[in-house]
mmCIF file of C-alpha atoms in Angstrom:
data_model
loop_
_atom_site.group_PDB
_atom_site.id
_atom_site.type_symbol
_atom_site.label_atom_id
_atom_site.label_comp_id
_atom_site.label_asym_id
_atom_site.label_seq_id
_atom_site.Cartn_x
_atom_site.Cartn_y
_atom_site.Cartn_z
ATOM 1 C CA MET A 199 -191.374 -131.208 -39.775
ATOM 2 C CA SER A 200 -193.227 -129.434 -42.547
ATOM 3 C CA ASP A 201 -191.897 -126.354 -44.254
ATOM 4 C CA ASP A 202 -194.813 -124.370 -42.870
ATOM 5 C CA ASN A 203 -193.372 -124.651 -39.361
ATOM 6 C CA ILE A 204 -189.877 -123.264 -40.129
ATOM 7 C CA LEU A 205 -189.115 -120.279 -37.806
ATOM 8 C CA LEU A 206 -187.566 -117.363 -39.669
ATOM 9 C CA LEU A 207 -185.029 -115.518 -37.527
ATOM 10 C CA PRO A 208 -184.276 -111.828 -38.188
ATOM 11 C CA ASP A 209 -181.163 -111.077 -40.259
ATOM 12 C CA GLN A 210 -178.281 -110.388 -37.818
ATOM 13 C CA ARG A 211 -176.052 -108.650 -40.417
ATOM 14 C CA GLN A 212 -175.336 -104.937 -39.675
ATOM 15 C CA GLU A 213 -174.558 -102.315 -42.245
ATOM 16 C CA THR A 214 -171.103 -100.870 -41.891
ATOM 17 C CA ARG A 215 -171.106 -97.174 -41.022
ATOM 18 C CA TRP A 216 -169.710 -94.827 -43.684
ATOM 19 C CA TRP A 217 -166.902 -93.578 -41.479
ATOM 20 C CA LYS A 218 -165.706 -97.144 -40.964
ATOM 21 C CA LYS A 219 -165.289 -97.721 -44.644
ATOM 22 C CA SER A 220 -161.639 -97.118 -45.302
ATOM 23 C CA LYS A 221 -162.204 -96.014 -48.861
ATOM 24 C CA TYR A 222 -164.011 -92.894 -47.477
ATOM 25 C CA CYS A 223 -162.351 -92.426 -44.118
ATOM 26 C CA CYS A 224 -158.716 -92.135 -45.043
ATOM 27 C CA PRO A 225 -159.007 -89.592 -47.873
ATOM 28 C CA LEU A 226 -161.447 -87.513 -45.830
ATOM 29 C CA LEU A 227 -159.239 -87.398 -42.748
ATOM 30 C CA VAL A 228 -156.175 -86.607 -44.828
ATOM 31 C CA THR A 229 -157.976 -83.758 -46.624
ATOM 32 C CA VAL A 230 -159.274 -82.253 -43.380
ATOM 33 C CA GLY A 231 -155.838 -82.551 -41.814
ATOM 34 C CA VAL A 232 -154.126 -80.865 -44.755
ATOM 35 C CA ILE A 233 -156.633 -78.023 -44.720
ATOM 36 C CA CYS A 234 -156.257 -77.449 -40.965
ATOM 37 C CA PHE A 235 -152.488 -77.615 -41.218
ATOM 38 C CA GLY A 236 -152.513 -75.155 -44.130
ATOM 39 C CA ILE A 237 -154.701 -72.720 -42.204
ATOM 40 C CA ALA A 238 -152.467 -72.954 -39.130
ATOM 41 C CA VAL A 239 -149.311 -72.400 -41.202
ATOM 42 C CA GLY A 240 -150.939 -69.509 -43.095
ATOM 43 C CA VAL A 241 -152.020 -67.760 -39.902
ATOM 44 C CA CYS A 242 -148.576 -68.254 -38.385
ATOM 45 C CA ILE A 243 -146.805 -66.898 -41.467
ATOM 46 C CA TYR A 244 -149.185 -63.940 -41.742
ATOM 47 C CA LYS A 245 -148.787 -62.994 -38.083
ATOM 48 C CA ASN A 246 -145.020 -63.123 -38.368
ATOM 49 C CA ALA A 247 -144.775 -61.592 -41.835
ATOM 50 C CA TYR A 248 -145.787 -58.108 -40.691
ATOM 51 C CA HIS A 249 -144.658 -55.831 -37.903
ATOM 52 C CA ASP A 250 -147.235 -54.550 -35.457
ATOM 53 C CA PRO A 251 -149.357 -51.922 -37.224
ATOM 54 C CA ILE A 252 -148.740 -48.200 -36.953
ATOM 55 C CA ASP A 253 -151.933 -46.217 -36.644
ATOM 56 C CA LEU A 254 -152.244 -42.736 -38.122
ATOM 57 C CA LYS A 255 -155.136 -40.318 -37.855
ATOM 58 C CA ILE A 256 -155.313 -37.833 -40.713
ATOM 59 C CA MET A 257 -157.377 -34.725 -41.391
ATOM 60 C CA ALA A 258 -157.420 -32.749 -44.657
ATOM 61 C CA LEU A 259 -159.125 -29.372 -45.023
ATOM 62 C CA ASN A 260 -159.377 -26.661 -47.652
ATOM 63 C CA THR A 261 -159.254 -23.631 -45.342
ATOM 64 C CA TRP A 262 -160.836 -21.154 -47.834
ATOM 65 C CA GLY A 263 -158.038 -18.728 -47.175
ATOM 66 C CA VAL A 264 -158.451 -16.330 -50.088
ATOM 67 C CA PRO A 265 -158.699 -12.688 -48.948
ATOM 68 C CA GLY A 266 -162.137 -11.240 -48.405
ATOM 69 C CA ALA A 267 -161.700 -9.086 -51.502
ATOM 70 C CA PHE A 268 -161.523 -12.335 -53.511
ATOM 71 C CA GLY A 269 -164.770 -13.690 -52.072
ATOM 72 C CA SER A 270 -164.197 -15.398 -48.712
ATOM 73 C CA HIS A 271 -166.055 -14.556 -45.510
ATOM 74 C CA ASP A 272 -164.940 -14.307 -41.884
ATOM 75 C CA LYS A 273 -161.463 -15.502 -42.871
ATOM 76 C CA GLU A 274 -159.413 -14.277 -39.915
ATOM 77 C CA LYS A 275 -161.929 -15.518 -37.356
ATOM 78 C CA ARG A 276 -162.231 -18.869 -39.063
ATOM 79 C CA MET A 277 -158.441 -19.251 -39.144
ATOM 80 C CA GLU A 278 -158.342 -18.795 -35.393
ATOM 81 C CA GLN A 279 -160.928 -21.543 -35.006
ATOM 82 C CA ILE A 280 -159.088 -23.861 -37.390
ATOM 83 C CA GLY A 281 -155.955 -23.326 -35.302
ATOM 84 C CA ALA A 282 -157.935 -24.029 -32.129
ATOM 85 C CA LYS A 283 -159.176 -27.286 -33.665
ATOM 86 C CA ILE A 284 -155.621 -28.355 -34.509
ATOM 87 C CA ALA A 285 -154.490 -27.427 -30.993
ATOM 88 C CA LYS A 286 -156.697 -30.239 -29.637
ATOM 89 C CA LYS A 287 -154.299 -32.838 -31.127
ATOM 90 C CA GLU A 288 -157.109 -35.088 -32.352
ATOM 91 C CA TYR A 289 -155.089 -36.149 -35.399
ATOM 92 C CA ASP A 290 -151.490 -37.060 -36.156
ATOM 93 C CA ILE A 291 -151.372 -35.410 -39.588
ATOM 94 C CA TYR A 292 -153.137 -32.260 -40.842
ATOM 95 C CA LEU A 293 -153.177 -31.443 -44.558
ATOM 96 C CA LEU A 294 -154.203 -27.859 -45.322
ATOM 97 C CA GLU A 295 -155.010 -26.221 -48.639
ATOM 98 C CA GLU A 296 -155.777 -22.604 -49.584
ATOM 99 C CA LEU A 297 -153.717 -21.271 -46.715
ATOM 100 C CA TRP A 298 -152.648 -18.519 -49.108
ATOM 101 C CA MET A 299 -151.788 -15.629 -46.825
ATOM 102 C CA ARG A 300 -148.755 -15.454 -44.546
ATOM 103 C CA PRO A 301 -150.636 -13.859 -41.612
ATOM 104 C CA ASP A 302 -153.119 -16.776 -41.642
ATOM 105 C CA HIS A 303 -150.245 -19.241 -41.779
ATOM 106 C CA THR A 304 -148.769 -17.520 -38.726
ATOM 107 C CA THR A 305 -152.148 -17.588 -36.916
ATOM 108 C CA ILE A 306 -152.366 -21.356 -37.273
ATOM 109 C CA GLN A 307 -148.669 -21.916 -36.650
ATOM 110 C CA ASN A 308 -148.939 -20.106 -33.317
ATOM 111 C CA LEU A 309 -151.646 -22.565 -32.274
ATOM 112 C CA VAL A 310 -149.819 -25.746 -33.303
ATOM 113 C CA PRO A 311 -149.597 -27.892 -30.161
ATOM 114 C CA GLU A 312 -146.320 -28.635 -28.465
ATOM 115 C CA GLY A 313 -144.510 -31.534 -30.074
ATOM 116 C CA TYR A 314 -146.121 -30.994 -33.488
ATOM 117 C CA HIS A 315 -144.363 -29.585 -36.544
ATOM 118 C CA MET A 316 -145.626 -27.340 -39.360
ATOM 119 C CA THR A 317 -144.115 -26.607 -42.753
ATOM 120 C CA GLU A 318 -143.011 -23.040 -43.417
ATOM 121 C CA VAL A 319 -144.505 -21.047 -46.290
ATOM 122 C CA TYR A 320 -141.275 -21.169 -48.299
ATOM 123 C CA GLN A 321 -140.957 -24.955 -47.929
ATOM 124 C CA LEU A 322 -144.130 -25.693 -49.902
ATOM 125 C CA ALA A 323 -144.004 -22.868 -52.451
ATOM 126 C CA SER A 324 -142.053 -21.793 -55.502
ATOM 127 C CA LYS A 325 -138.865 -20.172 -54.245
ATOM 128 C CA GLY A 326 -138.750 -16.421 -54.289
ATOM 129 C CA ILE A 327 -142.130 -15.713 -55.919
ATOM 130 C CA CYS A 328 -144.714 -16.336 -53.182
ATOM 131 C CA ASP A 329 -146.211 -13.059 -51.994
ATOM 132 C CA GLY A 330 -148.861 -14.053 -49.462
ATOM 133 C CA ARG A 331 -149.030 -10.600 -47.891
ATOM 134 C CA ALA A 332 -151.158 -8.592 -50.298
ATOM 135 C CA THR A 333 -152.310 -11.367 -52.658
ATOM 136 C CA PRO A 334 -151.894 -15.141 -53.102
ATOM 137 C CA THR A 335 -149.722 -14.542 -56.166
ATOM 138 C CA GLY A 336 -147.013 -17.162 -56.600
ATOM 139 C CA CYS A 337 -148.107 -19.216 -53.577
ATOM 140 C CA SER A 338 -149.327 -22.810 -53.352
ATOM 141 C CA GLY A 339 -151.526 -22.387 -50.274
ATOM 142 C CA LEU A 340 -150.330 -25.748 -48.945
ATOM 143 C CA ALA A 341 -149.232 -26.695 -45.437
ATOM 144 C CA ILE A 342 -148.649 -29.895 -43.473
ATOM 145 C CA ILE A 343 -148.759 -30.298 -39.708
ATOM 146 C CA SER A 344 -147.406 -33.504 -38.199
ATOM 147 C CA LYS A 345 -146.930 -35.194 -34.864
ATOM 148 C CA TYR A 346 -143.683 -36.571 -36.278
ATOM 149 C CA ASN A 347 -140.516 -34.774 -37.318
ATOM 150 C CA PHE A 348 -139.967 -34.007 -40.988
ATOM 151 C CA THR A 349 -136.920 -35.802 -42.309
ATOM 152 C CA GLU A 350 -137.480 -34.399 -45.810
ATOM 153 C CA THR A 351 -139.557 -31.597 -47.360
ATOM 154 C CA GLU A 352 -140.168 -31.000 -51.040
ATOM 155 C CA PHE A 353 -142.397 -28.929 -53.323
ATOM 156 C CA ASN A 354 -142.976 -29.437 -57.028
ATOM 157 C CA VAL A 355 -144.871 -26.721 -58.877
ATOM 158 C CA PHE A 356 -147.227 -27.855 -61.636
ATOM 159 C CA SER A 357 -146.032 -27.461 -65.207
ATOM 160 C CA VAL A 358 -149.332 -25.855 -66.254
ATOM 161 C CA HIS A 359 -151.780 -23.499 -64.586
ATOM 162 C CA GLY A 360 -154.997 -21.754 -65.534
ATOM 163 C CA ASP A 361 -155.522 -19.302 -68.354
ATOM 164 C CA LEU A 362 -154.379 -15.723 -67.725
ATOM 165 C CA TRP A 363 -157.501 -14.362 -69.426
ATOM 166 C CA TRP A 364 -159.951 -16.136 -67.126
ATOM 167 C CA PHE A 365 -158.929 -13.843 -64.251
ATOM 168 C CA ASP A 366 -159.804 -16.579 -61.746
ATOM 169 C CA GLY A 367 -156.465 -16.602 -59.890
ATOM 170 C CA GLU A 368 -155.354 -19.991 -61.198
ATOM 171 C CA PHE A 369 -152.678 -18.526 -63.444
ATOM 172 C CA GLU A 370 -151.369 -16.147 -60.776
ATOM 173 C CA ALA A 371 -151.165 -18.767 -58.022
ATOM 174 C CA LYS A 372 -148.486 -21.390 -58.392
ATOM 175 C CA LYS A 373 -150.129 -24.569 -57.231
ATOM 176 C CA GLY A 374 -148.288 -27.858 -56.996
ATOM 177 C CA VAL A 375 -147.738 -30.883 -54.782
ATOM 178 C CA GLY A 376 -145.991 -30.727 -51.422
ATOM 179 C CA ARG A 377 -144.300 -33.628 -49.682
ATOM 180 C CA VAL A 378 -142.835 -34.340 -46.292
ATOM 181 C CA ARG A 379 -141.292 -37.576 -45.089
ATOM 182 C CA ILE A 380 -141.880 -38.825 -41.571
ATOM 183 C CA GLU A 381 -140.622 -41.859 -39.678
ATOM 184 C CA PRO A 382 -143.298 -42.856 -37.156
ATOM 185 C CA ARG A 383 -141.216 -45.885 -36.210
ATOM 186 C CA PRO A 384 -137.519 -46.585 -36.772
ATOM 187 C CA ASN A 385 -136.896 -47.904 -40.279
ATOM 188 C CA THR A 386 -140.483 -47.192 -41.355
ATOM 189 C CA THR A 387 -140.849 -44.238 -43.723
ATOM 190 C CA VAL A 388 -144.032 -42.487 -44.820
ATOM 191 C CA ASP A 389 -144.267 -39.826 -47.514
ATOM 192 C CA ILE A 390 -147.140 -37.411 -46.905
ATOM 193 C CA PHE A 391 -148.336 -35.527 -49.989
ATOM 194 C CA VAL A 392 -150.747 -32.591 -50.146
ATOM 195 C CA THR A 393 -152.098 -30.895 -53.253
ATOM 196 C CA HIS A 394 -154.730 -28.564 -54.678
ATOM 197 C CA THR A 395 -155.602 -28.711 -58.373
ATOM 198 C CA ALA A 396 -157.294 -26.163 -60.630
ATOM 199 C CA ALA A 397 -160.934 -25.382 -59.877
ATOM 200 C CA SER A 398 -163.967 -24.959 -62.174
ATOM 201 C CA ASP A 399 -165.197 -27.053 -65.094
ATOM 202 C CA TYR A 400 -163.543 -24.838 -67.693
ATOM 203 C CA ASN A 401 -160.113 -25.657 -66.199
ATOM 204 C CA ALA A 402 -160.489 -29.395 -66.882
ATOM 205 C CA TYR A 403 -157.557 -29.366 -69.328
ATOM 206 C CA TYR A 404 -155.169 -27.986 -66.702
ATOM 207 C CA ARG A 405 -156.600 -30.107 -63.897
ATOM 208 C CA GLN A 406 -156.059 -33.361 -65.787
ATOM 209 C CA ILE A 407 -152.410 -32.547 -66.438
ATOM 210 C CA GLN A 408 -151.865 -31.450 -62.841
ATOM 211 C CA THR A 409 -153.443 -34.639 -61.504
ATOM 212 C CA LYS A 410 -151.253 -36.819 -63.697
ATOM 213 C CA GLU A 411 -148.209 -35.001 -62.310
ATOM 214 C CA VAL A 412 -149.403 -35.576 -58.737
ATOM 215 C CA ILE A 413 -149.843 -39.287 -59.434
ATOM 216 C CA GLU A 414 -146.341 -39.567 -60.890
ATOM 217 C CA HIS A 415 -144.814 -37.908 -57.814
ATOM 218 C CA VAL A 416 -146.644 -40.348 -55.520
ATOM 219 C CA LYS A 417 -145.646 -43.346 -57.630
ATOM 220 C CA ALA A 418 -142.022 -42.183 -57.552
ATOM 221 C CA SER A 419 -141.964 -42.247 -53.744
ATOM 222 C CA THR A 420 -139.298 -44.506 -52.262
ATOM 223 C CA ALA A 421 -140.927 -44.559 -48.821
ATOM 224 C CA ASP A 422 -142.563 -47.652 -47.361
ATOM 225 C CA PHE A 423 -145.926 -45.905 -47.543
ATOM 226 C CA ALA A 424 -147.306 -42.886 -49.412
ATOM 227 C CA ILE A 425 -150.396 -40.917 -48.387
ATOM 228 C CA LEU A 426 -151.927 -38.189 -50.526
ATOM 229 C CA GLY A 427 -154.661 -35.766 -49.523
ATOM 230 C CA GLY A 428 -156.125 -32.531 -50.752
ATOM 231 C CA ASP A 429 -158.708 -30.708 -52.818
ATOM 232 C CA PHE A 430 -158.817 -32.187 -56.329
ATOM 233 C CA ASN A 431 -161.825 -30.187 -57.537
ATOM 234 C CA ILE A 432 -163.251 -33.271 -59.237
ATOM 235 C CA ASP A 433 -166.506 -35.067 -58.456
ATOM 236 C CA PRO A 434 -166.871 -38.739 -59.538
ATOM 237 C CA ARG A 435 -169.974 -37.726 -61.507
ATOM 238 C CA MET A 436 -167.993 -35.375 -63.737
ATOM 239 C CA THR A 437 -167.618 -37.291 -67.002
ATOM 240 C CA ASN A 438 -166.019 -34.612 -69.168
ATOM 241 C CA GLU A 439 -162.524 -35.514 -67.935
ATOM 242 C CA THR A 440 -160.477 -38.484 -66.749
ATOM 243 C CA THR A 441 -159.158 -36.990 -63.495
ATOM 244 C CA TYR A 442 -161.102 -39.176 -61.055
ATOM 245 C CA LYS A 443 -160.484 -42.330 -63.090
ATOM 246 C CA ASP A 444 -156.763 -41.561 -63.281
ATOM 247 C CA LEU A 445 -156.567 -41.176 -59.511
ATOM 248 C CA THR A 446 -158.530 -44.306 -58.613
ATOM 249 C CA THR A 447 -156.726 -46.419 -61.207
ATOM 250 C CA GLU A 448 -153.234 -45.625 -59.949
ATOM 251 C CA LEU A 449 -153.933 -45.006 -56.242
ATOM 252 C CA ARG A 450 -156.311 -46.372 -53.638
ATOM 253 C CA SER A 451 -159.072 -44.177 -52.268
ATOM 254 C CA ALA A 452 -159.441 -44.360 -48.485
ATOM 255 C CA MET A 453 -163.035 -43.160 -48.700
ATOM 256 C CA GLN A 454 -164.044 -45.717 -51.317
ATOM 257 C CA GLU A 455 -162.335 -48.555 -49.470
ATOM 258 C CA PHE A 456 -164.254 -47.718 -46.332
ATOM 259 C CA PHE A 457 -167.705 -47.096 -47.830
ATOM 260 C CA VAL A 458 -167.238 -49.553 -50.754
ATOM 261 C CA TYR A 459 -170.263 -48.466 -52.783
ATOM 262 C CA LEU A 460 -170.073 -45.301 -54.886
ATOM 263 C CA GLU A 461 -173.623 -44.315 -53.957
ATOM 264 C CA GLU A 462 -172.498 -44.173 -50.335
ATOM 265 C CA LEU A 463 -169.697 -41.781 -51.251
ATOM 266 C CA LEU A 464 -172.049 -39.544 -53.189
ATOM 267 C CA ALA A 465 -174.624 -39.122 -50.435
ATOM 268 C CA PRO A 466 -175.176 -35.369 -49.822
ATOM 269 C CA LYS A 467 -174.101 -35.734 -46.184
ATOM 270 C CA ARG A 468 -170.619 -36.724 -47.405
ATOM 271 C CA ALA A 469 -170.205 -33.852 -49.855
ATOM 272 C CA THR A 470 -167.029 -31.910 -49.142
ATOM 273 C CA TYR A 471 -168.275 -28.832 -50.990
ATOM 274 C CA GLY A 472 -171.852 -27.571 -51.046
ATOM 275 C CA ASN A 473 -172.735 -29.839 -48.142
ATOM 276 C CA PRO A 474 -176.280 -29.180 -46.862
ATOM 277 C CA GLU A 475 -174.773 -28.585 -43.412
ATOM 278 C CA ASN A 476 -172.290 -25.948 -44.596
ATOM 279 C CA THR A 477 -173.165 -22.376 -43.633
ATOM 280 C CA TYR A 478 -171.287 -20.871 -46.606
ATOM 281 C CA SER A 479 -171.642 -23.197 -49.608
ATOM 282 C CA SER A 480 -174.839 -25.230 -49.073
ATOM 283 C CA SER A 481 -176.650 -23.309 -51.830
ATOM 284 C CA PHE A 482 -174.204 -24.562 -54.485
ATOM 285 C CA GLY A 483 -175.269 -28.200 -54.323
ATOM 286 C CA PRO A 484 -173.330 -31.200 -52.955
ATOM 287 C CA GLN A 485 -170.017 -32.100 -54.579
ATOM 288 C CA LEU A 486 -167.236 -34.470 -53.571
ATOM 289 C CA TYR A 487 -163.954 -32.646 -54.206
ATOM 290 C CA ASP A 488 -161.630 -33.671 -51.370
ATOM 291 C CA TYR A 489 -159.940 -37.064 -51.000
ATOM 292 C CA ILE A 490 -157.297 -39.127 -49.238
ATOM 293 C CA PHE A 491 -155.417 -41.681 -51.350
ATOM 294 C CA HIS A 492 -152.657 -44.113 -50.481
ATOM 295 C CA ARG A 493 -150.067 -46.431 -51.971
ATOM 296 C CA SER A 494 -147.756 -49.022 -50.407
ATOM 297 C CA LYS A 495 -144.339 -50.246 -51.440
ATOM 298 C CA GLY A 496 -143.886 -53.950 -52.164
ATOM 299 C CA TRP A 497 -145.779 -56.229 -49.768
ATOM 300 C CA ASN A 498 -146.510 -53.448 -47.303
ATOM 301 C CA SER A 499 -150.192 -52.819 -46.696
ATOM 302 C CA ILE A 500 -152.522 -50.038 -45.554
ATOM 303 C CA VAL A 501 -155.886 -50.796 -43.937
ATOM 304 C CA ILE A 502 -158.565 -48.124 -43.621
ATOM 305 C CA ASN A 503 -160.082 -48.427 -40.173
ATOM 306 C CA PHE A 504 -162.369 -45.395 -40.394
ATOM 307 C CA PHE A 505 -163.344 -42.521 -42.686
ATOM 308 C CA GLU A 506 -165.563 -39.553 -41.878
ATOM 309 C CA VAL A 507 -166.716 -36.202 -43.208
ATOM 310 C CA PRO A 508 -167.172 -34.264 -39.962
ATOM 311 C CA PHE A 509 -169.111 -31.027 -39.755
ATOM 312 C CA LEU A 510 -166.647 -28.612 -38.166
ATOM 313 C CA LYS A 511 -168.308 -25.468 -36.856
ATOM 314 C CA ALA A 512 -167.557 -22.786 -34.306
ATOM 315 C CA LEU A 513 -169.123 -19.732 -32.730
ATOM 316 C CA ILE A 514 -167.675 -16.459 -33.973
ATOM 317 C CA LYS A 515 -168.777 -12.892 -33.389
ATOM 318 C CA LYS A 516 -170.390 -11.305 -36.425
ATOM 319 C CA ALA A 517 -172.206 -8.042 -37.027
ATOM 320 C CA VAL A 518 -175.838 -8.969 -37.533
ATOM 321 C CA PRO A 519 -178.704 -6.555 -38.318
ATOM 322 C CA GLU A 520 -181.117 -5.632 -35.565
ATOM 323 C CA PRO A 521 -184.661 -4.314 -35.899
ATOM 324 C CA SER A 522 -184.703 -0.554 -36.520
ATOM 325 C CA PRO A 523 -186.146 1.675 -33.809
ATOM 326 C CA GLU A 524 -189.749 2.526 -34.469
ATOM 327 C CA GLY A 525 -190.087 5.382 -36.918
ATOM 328 C CA LYS A 526 -186.445 5.313 -38.010
ATOM 329 C CA ASN A 527 -185.291 4.004 -41.354
ATOM 330 C CA VAL A 528 -181.834 2.900 -40.294
ATOM 331 C CA THR A 529 -180.042 -0.445 -40.093
ATOM 332 C CA LEU A 530 -178.426 -1.231 -36.793
ATOM 333 C CA LEU A 531 -175.652 -3.819 -36.529
ATOM 334 C CA LYS A 532 -174.709 -5.644 -33.388
ATOM 335 C CA GLU A 533 -171.942 -8.170 -32.831
ATOM 336 C CA SER A 534 -173.462 -11.464 -31.809
ATOM 337 C CA PRO A 535 -172.146 -15.036 -31.664
ATOM 338 C CA VAL A 536 -173.023 -16.948 -34.826
ATOM 339 C CA LEU A 537 -172.372 -20.628 -35.545
ATOM 340 C CA VAL A 538 -170.433 -20.959 -38.809
ATOM 341 C CA SER A 539 -168.572 -23.670 -40.689
ATOM 342 C CA LEU A 540 -164.778 -23.505 -40.507
ATOM 343 C CA SER A 541 -164.603 -23.294 -44.323
ATOM 344 C CA ASP A 542 -166.762 -23.511 -47.422
ATOM 345 C CA HIS A 543 -165.363 -27.062 -47.707
ATOM 346 C CA GLU A 544 -165.865 -29.859 -45.209
ATOM 347 C CA ALA A 545 -162.865 -31.590 -43.705
ATOM 348 C CA ILE A 546 -162.201 -35.258 -44.363
ATOM 349 C CA THR A 547 -160.671 -37.541 -41.756
ATOM 350 C CA SER A 548 -159.349 -41.084 -41.807
ATOM 351 C CA HIS A 549 -157.879 -43.517 -39.299
ATOM 352 C CA ILE A 550 -155.481 -45.906 -41.025
ATOM 353 C CA TYR A 551 -153.189 -48.775 -40.090
ATOM 354 C CA LEU A 552 -149.784 -49.231 -41.697
ATOM 355 C CA PHE A 553 -148.523 -52.823 -41.905
ATOM 356 C CA LYS A 554 -144.854 -53.133 -42.851
ATOM 357 C CA TYR A 555 -143.706 -56.445 -44.305
ATOM 358 C CA ARG A 556 -140.812 -58.018 -42.399
ATOM 359 C CA TRP A 557 -138.965 -59.785 -45.210
#
């Protein structure tokens, strides 16, 4: 038979699949197995490393409680509305600043809901020097309201205050940092701090020292968790002092953790002073002065679930001018309901979770 007649049969050899080649299969399966096992162990450890979270809802508000002679408006009526807001029990913790006058403290205290607790004037003020009846002299203006009992209360007055010759009230008032300890769950302690630092650009020297003292008090806390709120009178855009940097370096900002980007924090709608929605201070331009910070001990952790700058307003009766009768050059006033902000500052609110490490 000639070579031309040889029948060529197709090659019957089959290429071995890649997963059947042991040099690939074994290492790959081992790697995948190790990764899956590691993930499973990690999830198990994490779930068992922490107790179930404790959730806390917090509101902080500068109440603008200076007497009318010092520049506030509608103070007594606003205090009633602030008390009515607290009476709704929407939050577990309320941090109040500029509650200078004892009658206003009493107004709010009388509206504290059943089961809640409020600090007394003397507990968060320099002993024996707080007036609070005629003027804010010697007072801190601070108060804390809590759903949980206070196991400790403490007040530390700042070492420095404003200049006597500025006549702005900073020197006369005795601001500081107040603290209460609560135990929302057995064997879980939380220190709640509230403060109010010196206002105005020209008081930057005093404000920086005061802020450093606040930070040291928070860092010295022996509680499982520490939460700080108040009016710091510092906007992140203010570059003539280190106050904001000091705070955000040593403590964690609830607002910044939630919104992440600084431009989100600085949006006019989130201004806590001079907010466009505020009926008293909108003409002063938006500033971010009020904050909530936190710090955890050891492996404990705080997670910010929510942060908001709500616009708190209420109807109050105010004397408003009416058109004069024809031919008469007189101004008539009539009490009518007017929608006003509860303060010249906006409140800030946060919903947080506290995770306590087991071991």
